[in-house]
Amino acid sequence: MWHNIWIIASKPDNIPIVGMLVLVLFFGFLSFWLAFKNDRIRRAAAVRPKPESGKAKRDAVDVIDIMYPESEQGLPKKVSCWPHLVKLEFICAIAVMALLMFWSIPIDAPLEEPSDPTLTPNPSKAPWYFLGLQDMLVYFDPWIAGVLLPTFIIVGLMVIPYIDVNPKGNGYYTFAERPFAILTYWFGFFVLWVLEIVIGTFCRGPGWMFFWPGQEWDPHRVVAEVNINWNEFLANITGVTTLKTETAGLLLGIITILTYFGLGMLIPYLWLKKRSAPIIDQLGLIRYSVVGFFFWTMMALSIKIVLRLAFSIKYILVTPWFNI
Amino acid sequence: MLTEQKEKIKDIVTKSQVYKSIFRRGFGDTPRNRALAILGNVFLHLHPPYVMRHALKFTHSWCMGGITFLLFIVLCFTGVFLCFYYHPDKINAYRDMKYFEYDVPFGVVLRNMHRWAAHLMVITVWLHMTRVFMTGAYKPPREFNWAVGVILLVLTLLLSFTGYLLPDDQLGFWAVTVGTNMARATPLLGHEGPFGEQLGATAYNDIRFALLGGSVVGGNALLRAYVWHCVAMPVTAIIFLAVHFWRTRKDGGTAGPL
């Protein structure tokens, strides 16, 4: 079993993927550890009695606590770039160059046979950083997985600063002050991007079929997949055969998608309104809709994955021109 | 006697017109000289003369932005050397890879370093983005710089992707075939995408044809990938990098609590 994993992991082009996983986990834990530490410090500072002069701003006190250990708190806030920063950059550059050298000498960049359009390798894989998108091809048609989702990812990332109206947590690690933003980011980045790359590398074998790590990549494996569309699935459970018609499928698909986004927008709105959370007024209608759209689109990916794996559902909406 | 002579030589050198025309400051460790070391050097001038103390902490910045830029420079240098030997056509491209392997002095290390630095750069860009997100450094006044950073992230991936094809081996060929096949399915603009056929898109006029310079990944695609990879995208990246660094400084340097 380990032999098979080792064969895949030790491919020269897959070493960066293993490295990426280690680095992302390390820095992920580091950032959360720092965030929780800062939150503890701020909670402790909040119950501390105010300084007697009453002039010092509470926030400023907390922030110094967070950034510097007590021994450094009296030092000047600014330091000269030369030599303090330049020195660090230099050391860092040497370390990276050394790593690169030691990586480049023993491990050769892969070079396979000359390209041959008549000889398709199985599986044919995109470059490793796009494997998440390629894996989405299992669950979505190419125009969604290959065009729409990348566009949404780019636009979605770019709008983050304009839809995140929470003024807290600007410039320091914290979790308690922005849990929704951080959890959403890690769901998108780690679960949907990094883990999908790992699955695409280690678990997708011939025919892009799923193999558990260590399972032999048998090119002759046949898996009988009986995927059905959403309306057929509903027809099967309810027993209403008219749902199987094309028109019913079209209508049902449109209704399902509209209901999904409609409820996705409405329920959090009502819930926040009921608690009279100030975030609703801070966001305003346009920002709220943008947040809702991108958030529920991202969630739709995982929902579609679950629907496919658990109930073999192929399409939610079937039209003569495109399917979702 | 010897030290006296040494002092004399040092005097002659450092007071000469040539030396003074190049180095404008003395060696004394004064605040003025420290500032001049930064201000008087066009490369170091990317920095402000003073930075916030927290910006020096490894746990705060992870050094990821700087490492990414270093890797970009490494890629530019190794890339130029690779360009000396590489011909972007179907006959020569793969032969040149073998040429690197067996003939070019340090050719193997050169190619290895270019590839591993490229992979590493993709990873460090993601980590840099994660750090910026986790410290909330995209919040006002740095919103626009975050957007510029996203463009740089996309450029990094595209640079890596266009470079993938250039060895013209099975790995690159099929990876790029899989990647560009997606373009077929572009809504409206691809011949297999929604409404593409209705708008008259065929395999010979759609967006994939424009990307590849043909309907298959052939010689034209190799040339286009080469031009994108070696000229168009690095230049674009450098322009966006300049904006990114400039805005980092103008928006107050590494984000910290103030």
mmCIF file of N, CA, C and O in Angstrom, chain B residues 5 16 38-39 46 62 68 70 73-74 130 140 148 160 168 175 199 223 240:
data_model
loop_
_atom_site.group_PDB
_atom_site.id
_atom_site.type_symbol
_atom_site.label_atom_id
_atom_site.label_comp_id
_atom_site.label_asym_id
_atom_site.label_seq_id
_atom_site.Cartn_x
_atom_site.Cartn_y
_atom_site.Cartn_z
ATOM 1 N N GLN B 5 50.323 53.152 5.744
ATOM 2 C CA GLN B 5 50.176 53.105 4.280
ATOM 3 C C GLN B 5 48.759 52.711 3.881
ATOM 4 O O GLN B 5 48.192 53.246 2.939
ATOM 5 N N SER B 16 38.738 59.982 -3.869
ATOM 6 C CA SER B 16 38.877 60.210 -5.306
ATOM 7 C C SER B 16 37.533 60.616 -5.904
ATOM 8 O O SER B 16 36.470 60.315 -5.352
ATOM 9 N N ILE B 38 19.336 53.790 2.322
ATOM 10 C CA ILE B 38 18.093 53.386 1.657
ATOM 11 C C ILE B 38 17.752 54.366 0.533
ATOM 12 O O ILE B 38 17.481 53.969 -0.600
ATOM 13 N N LEU B 39 17.790 55.660 0.866
ATOM 14 C CA LEU B 39 17.318 56.680 -0.083
ATOM 15 C C LEU B 39 18.238 56.818 -1.286
ATOM 16 O O LEU B 39 17.806 57.165 -2.375
ATOM 17 N N LEU B 46 12.980 50.828 -2.670
ATOM 18 C CA LEU B 46 11.653 50.230 -2.523
ATOM 19 C C LEU B 46 11.178 50.333 -1.077
ATOM 20 O O LEU B 46 9.997 50.371 -0.801
ATOM 21 N N TRP B 62 5.769 36.429 7.790
ATOM 22 C CA TRP B 62 6.176 35.154 7.179
ATOM 23 C C TRP B 62 7.173 35.347 6.040
ATOM 24 O O TRP B 62 7.546 34.384 5.362
ATOM 25 N N THR B 68 8.498 35.599 -2.591
ATOM 26 C CA THR B 68 7.876 35.513 -3.910
ATOM 27 C C THR B 68 8.611 36.394 -4.910
ATOM 28 O O THR B 68 8.891 35.985 -6.044
ATOM 29 N N LEU B 70 11.701 37.460 -4.678
ATOM 30 C CA LEU B 70 13.028 36.876 -4.925
ATOM 31 C C LEU B 70 12.931 35.765 -5.970
ATOM 32 O O LEU B 70 13.740 35.702 -6.903
ATOM 33 N N ILE B 73 12.648 37.096 -9.395
ATOM 34 C CA ILE B 73 13.948 37.526 -9.929
ATOM 35 C C ILE B 73 14.763 36.314 -10.380
ATOM 36 O O ILE B 73 15.356 36.307 -11.462
ATOM 37 N N VAL B 74 14.775 35.265 -9.530
ATOM 38 C CA VAL B 74 15.489 34.040 -9.897
ATOM 39 C C VAL B 74 14.962 33.502 -11.227
ATOM 40 O O VAL B 74 15.726 33.104 -12.115
ATOM 41 N N THR B 130 -2.608 34.158 2.073
ATOM 42 C CA THR B 130 -3.176 33.682 3.334
ATOM 43 C C THR B 130 -2.757 34.566 4.500
ATOM 44 O O THR B 130 -3.567 34.934 5.345
ATOM 45 N N PRO B 140 -9.291 48.584 4.648
ATOM 46 C CA PRO B 140 -8.891 49.952 4.321
ATOM 47 C C PRO B 140 -7.650 50.370 5.091
ATOM 48 O O PRO B 140 -7.550 50.031 6.264
ATOM 49 N N VAL B 148 -4.840 44.286 -6.771
ATOM 50 C CA VAL B 148 -3.632 44.168 -7.600
ATOM 51 C C VAL B 148 -2.940 42.840 -7.305
ATOM 52 O O VAL B 148 -2.474 42.145 -8.217
ATOM 53 N N SER B 160 3.214 30.203 -15.081
ATOM 54 C CA SER B 160 3.599 28.824 -14.863
ATOM 55 C C SER B 160 2.949 27.924 -15.906
ATOM 56 O O SER B 160 3.579 27.003 -16.440
ATOM 57 N N ASP B 168 7.734 20.783 -24.650
ATOM 58 C CA ASP B 168 7.126 20.013 -25.739
ATOM 59 C C ASP B 168 7.242 18.503 -25.496
ATOM 60 O O ASP B 168 7.467 17.739 -26.427
ATOM 61 N N ALA B 175 -1.017 18.359 -20.461
ATOM 62 C CA ALA B 175 -1.504 19.271 -19.428
ATOM 63 C C ALA B 175 -2.101 20.513 -20.078
ATOM 64 O O ALA B 175 -3.168 20.991 -19.687
ATOM 65 N N LEU B 199 -24.140 31.254 -31.889
ATOM 66 C CA LEU B 199 -23.512 32.507 -32.317
ATOM 67 C C LEU B 199 -22.481 32.268 -33.412
ATOM 68 O O LEU B 199 -21.750 33.178 -33.796
ATOM 69 N N LEU B 223 4.679 28.616 -30.108
ATOM 70 C CA LEU B 223 5.207 29.968 -30.287
ATOM 71 C C LEU B 223 4.427 30.967 -29.443
ATOM 72 O O LEU B 223 5.007 31.836 -28.795
ATOM 73 N N PHE B 240 2.574 45.371 -12.818
ATOM 74 C CA PHE B 240 1.697 45.217 -11.659
ATOM 75 C C PHE B 240 2.500 45.139 -10.358
ATOM 76 O O PHE B 240 2.049 45.611 -9.315
#
